[in-house]
């Protein structure tokens, strides 16, 4: 009986292994579930507003972390051949 582990412990070990192997996948699943629950509770446009604000905040935060001029960092983030995307 000492060699047997409980189902709870086996599931916890499996989850821990998946977290180590595929953290991005699990983060994506968790984010998708949160967005789905938010849409069900608050509505599509309210959730989209929060998501867009989050992306803008992430973009600004990454540019601040780079240091230097904020305008130069934005210029470096925009592709030079953006006119080809038409």
mmCIF file with all atom_site columns, C-alpha atoms in Angstrom, residues 3-78:
data_model
loop_
_atom_site.group_PDB
_atom_site.id
_atom_site.type_symbol
_atom_site.label_atom_id
_atom_site.label_alt_id
_atom_site.label_comp_id
_atom_site.label_asym_id
_atom_site.label_entity_id
_atom_site.label_seq_id
_atom_site.pdbx_PDB_ins_code
_atom_site.Cartn_x
_atom_site.Cartn_y
_atom_site.Cartn_z
_atom_site.occupancy
_atom_site.B_iso_or_equiv
_atom_site.pdbx_formal_charge
_atom_site.auth_seq_id
_atom_site.auth_comp_id
_atom_site.auth_asym_id
_atom_site.auth_atom_id
_atom_site.pdbx_PDB_model_num
ATOM 1  C CA . UNK A 1 3  ? 3.658   2.367  -3.314  1.00 0.00 ? 3  UNK A CA 1
ATOM 2  C CA . UNK A 1 4  ? 0.150   3.486  -4.191  1.00 0.00 ? 4  UNK A CA 1
ATOM 3  C CA . UNK A 1 5  ? -0.506  7.190  -4.448  1.00 0.00 ? 5  UNK A CA 1
ATOM 4  C CA . UNK A 1 6  ? -3.879  8.812  -4.202  1.00 0.00 ? 6  UNK A CA 1
ATOM 5  C CA . UNK A 1 7  ? -5.762  10.048 -7.228  1.00 0.00 ? 7  UNK A CA 1
ATOM 6  C CA . UNK A 1 8  ? -5.482  13.601 -5.933  1.00 0.00 ? 8  UNK A CA 1
ATOM 7  C CA . UNK A 1 9  ? -1.706  13.336 -5.664  1.00 0.00 ? 9  UNK A CA 1
ATOM 8  C CA . UNK A 1 10 ? -1.425  11.712 -9.126  1.00 0.00 ? 10 UNK A CA 1
ATOM 9  C CA . UNK A 1 11 ? -3.468  14.521 -10.698 1.00 0.00 ? 11 UNK A CA 1
ATOM 10 C CA . UNK A 1 12 ? -1.398  17.136 -8.903  1.00 0.00 ? 12 UNK A CA 1
ATOM 11 C CA . UNK A 1 13 ? 1.817   15.537 -10.206 1.00 0.00 ? 13 UNK A CA 1
ATOM 12 C CA . UNK A 1 14 ? 0.440   15.374 -13.757 1.00 0.00 ? 14 UNK A CA 1
ATOM 13 C CA . UNK A 1 15 ? -0.620  19.035 -13.599 1.00 0.00 ? 15 UNK A CA 1
ATOM 14 C CA . UNK A 1 16 ? 2.813   20.041 -12.288 1.00 0.00 ? 16 UNK A CA 1
ATOM 15 C CA . UNK A 1 17 ? 4.531   18.179 -15.154 1.00 0.00 ? 17 UNK A CA 1
ATOM 16 C CA . UNK A 1 18 ? 2.309   19.918 -17.708 1.00 0.00 ? 18 UNK A CA 1
ATOM 17 C CA . UNK A 1 19 ? 3.086   23.299 -16.145 1.00 0.00 ? 19 UNK A CA 1
ATOM 18 C CA . UNK A 1 20 ? 6.792   22.611 -16.584 1.00 0.00 ? 20 UNK A CA 1
ATOM 19 C CA . UNK A 1 21 ? 6.492   21.295 -20.152 1.00 0.00 ? 21 UNK A CA 1
ATOM 20 C CA . UNK A 1 22 ? 3.877   23.637 -21.643 1.00 0.00 ? 22 UNK A CA 1
ATOM 21 C CA . UNK A 1 23 ? 3.433   26.800 -19.579 1.00 0.00 ? 23 UNK A CA 1
ATOM 22 C CA . UNK A 1 24 ? 2.243   28.852 -22.560 1.00 0.00 ? 24 UNK A CA 1
ATOM 23 C CA . UNK A 1 25 ? -0.500  26.393 -23.416 1.00 0.00 ? 25 UNK A CA 1
ATOM 24 C CA . UNK A 1 26 ? -1.836  26.372 -19.879 1.00 0.00 ? 26 UNK A CA 1
ATOM 25 C CA . UNK A 1 27 ? -1.650  30.153 -19.691 1.00 0.00 ? 27 UNK A CA 1
ATOM 26 C CA . UNK A 1 28 ? -3.571  30.385 -22.975 1.00 0.00 ? 28 UNK A CA 1
ATOM 27 C CA . UNK A 1 29 ? -6.236  28.003 -21.719 1.00 0.00 ? 29 UNK A CA 1
ATOM 28 C CA . UNK A 1 30 ? -6.619  29.959 -18.484 1.00 0.00 ? 30 UNK A CA 1
ATOM 29 C CA . UNK A 1 31 ? -6.811  33.248 -20.396 1.00 0.00 ? 31 UNK A CA 1
ATOM 30 C CA . UNK A 1 32 ? -9.416  31.848 -22.780 1.00 0.00 ? 32 UNK A CA 1
ATOM 31 C CA . UNK A 1 33 ? -11.543 30.599 -19.927 1.00 0.00 ? 33 UNK A CA 1
ATOM 32 C CA . UNK A 1 34 ? -11.310 33.979 -18.161 1.00 0.00 ? 34 UNK A CA 1
ATOM 33 C CA . UNK A 1 35 ? -12.332 35.844 -21.316 1.00 0.00 ? 35 UNK A CA 1
ATOM 34 C CA . UNK A 1 36 ? -15.227 33.436 -21.921 1.00 0.00 ? 36 UNK A CA 1
ATOM 35 C CA . UNK A 1 37 ? -16.499 33.840 -18.367 1.00 0.00 ? 37 UNK A CA 1
ATOM 36 C CA . UNK A 1 38 ? -16.102 37.618 -18.642 1.00 0.00 ? 38 UNK A CA 1
ATOM 37 C CA . UNK A 1 39 ? -18.121 37.675 -21.857 1.00 0.00 ? 39 UNK A CA 1
ATOM 38 C CA . UNK A 1 40 ? -20.856 35.601 -20.265 1.00 0.00 ? 40 UNK A CA 1
ATOM 39 C CA . UNK A 1 41 ? -20.999 37.841 -17.186 1.00 0.00 ? 41 UNK A CA 1
ATOM 40 C CA . UNK A 1 42 ? -20.371 41.333 -18.579 1.00 0.00 ? 42 UNK A CA 1
ATOM 41 C CA . UNK A 1 43 ? -20.962 41.211 -22.339 1.00 0.00 ? 43 UNK A CA 1
ATOM 42 C CA . UNK A 1 44 ? -18.717 41.146 -25.379 1.00 0.00 ? 44 UNK A CA 1
ATOM 43 C CA . UNK A 1 45 ? -17.925 44.851 -25.779 1.00 0.00 ? 45 UNK A CA 1
ATOM 44 C CA . UNK A 1 46 ? -17.136 45.425 -22.114 1.00 0.00 ? 46 UNK A CA 1
ATOM 45 C CA . UNK A 1 47 ? -14.659 42.558 -22.160 1.00 0.00 ? 47 UNK A CA 1
ATOM 46 C CA . UNK A 1 48 ? -13.144 43.724 -25.465 1.00 0.00 ? 48 UNK A CA 1
ATOM 47 C CA . UNK A 1 49 ? -12.596 47.180 -23.969 1.00 0.00 ? 49 UNK A CA 1
ATOM 48 C CA . UNK A 1 50 ? -10.734 45.685 -21.010 1.00 0.00 ? 50 UNK A CA 1
ATOM 49 C CA . UNK A 1 51 ? -8.655  43.392 -23.262 1.00 0.00 ? 51 UNK A CA 1
ATOM 50 C CA . UNK A 1 52 ? -7.703  46.256 -25.605 1.00 0.00 ? 52 UNK A CA 1
ATOM 51 C CA . UNK A 1 53 ? -6.752  48.460 -22.647 1.00 0.00 ? 53 UNK A CA 1
ATOM 52 C CA . UNK A 1 54 ? -4.649  45.597 -21.308 1.00 0.00 ? 54 UNK A CA 1
ATOM 53 C CA . UNK A 1 55 ? -2.799  45.236 -24.631 1.00 0.00 ? 55 UNK A CA 1
ATOM 54 C CA . UNK A 1 56 ? -2.191  48.981 -24.816 1.00 0.00 ? 56 UNK A CA 1
ATOM 55 C CA . UNK A 1 57 ? -0.868  48.944 -21.240 1.00 0.00 ? 57 UNK A CA 1
ATOM 56 C CA . UNK A 1 58 ? 1.389   45.991 -22.050 1.00 0.00 ? 58 UNK A CA 1
ATOM 57 C CA . UNK A 1 59 ? 2.712   47.786 -25.156 1.00 0.00 ? 59 UNK A CA 1
ATOM 58 C CA . UNK A 1 60 ? 3.440   50.968 -23.206 1.00 0.00 ? 60 UNK A CA 1
ATOM 59 C CA . UNK A 1 61 ? 5.028   49.010 -20.350 1.00 0.00 ? 61 UNK A CA 1
ATOM 60 C CA . UNK A 1 62 ? 7.344   47.129 -22.713 1.00 0.00 ? 62 UNK A CA 1
ATOM 61 C CA . UNK A 1 63 ? 8.429   50.395 -24.308 1.00 0.00 ? 63 UNK A CA 1
ATOM 62 C CA . UNK A 1 64 ? 9.117   51.968 -20.918 1.00 0.00 ? 64 UNK A CA 1
ATOM 63 C CA . UNK A 1 65 ? 11.193  48.934 -19.937 1.00 0.00 ? 65 UNK A CA 1
ATOM 64 C CA . UNK A 1 66 ? 13.336  49.334 -23.061 1.00 0.00 ? 66 UNK A CA 1
ATOM 65 C CA . UNK A 1 67 ? 14.438  52.774 -21.931 1.00 0.00 ? 67 UNK A CA 1
ATOM 66 C CA . UNK A 1 68 ? 15.359  55.600 -24.261 1.00 0.00 ? 68 UNK A CA 1
ATOM 67 C CA . UNK A 1 69 ? 12.931  57.888 -26.025 1.00 0.00 ? 69 UNK A CA 1
ATOM 68 C CA . UNK A 1 70 ? 9.319   56.768 -26.018 1.00 0.00 ? 70 UNK A CA 1
ATOM 69 C CA . UNK A 1 71 ? 8.730   58.043 -29.575 1.00 0.00 ? 71 UNK A CA 1
ATOM 70 C CA . UNK A 1 72 ? 11.834  56.228 -30.877 1.00 0.00 ? 72 UNK A CA 1
ATOM 71 C CA . UNK A 1 73 ? 10.638  52.991 -29.274 1.00 0.00 ? 73 UNK A CA 1
ATOM 72 C CA . UNK A 1 74 ? 7.261   53.344 -30.992 1.00 0.00 ? 74 UNK A CA 1
ATOM 73 C CA . UNK A 1 75 ? 8.972   54.010 -34.334 1.00 0.00 ? 75 UNK A CA 1
ATOM 74 C CA . UNK A 1 76 ? 11.065  50.858 -33.846 1.00 0.00 ? 76 UNK A CA 1
ATOM 75 C CA . UNK A 1 77 ? 7.918   48.841 -33.080 1.00 0.00 ? 77 UNK A CA 1
ATOM 76 C CA . UNK A 1 78 ? 6.117   49.807 -36.310 1.00 0.00 ? 78 UNK A CA 1
#
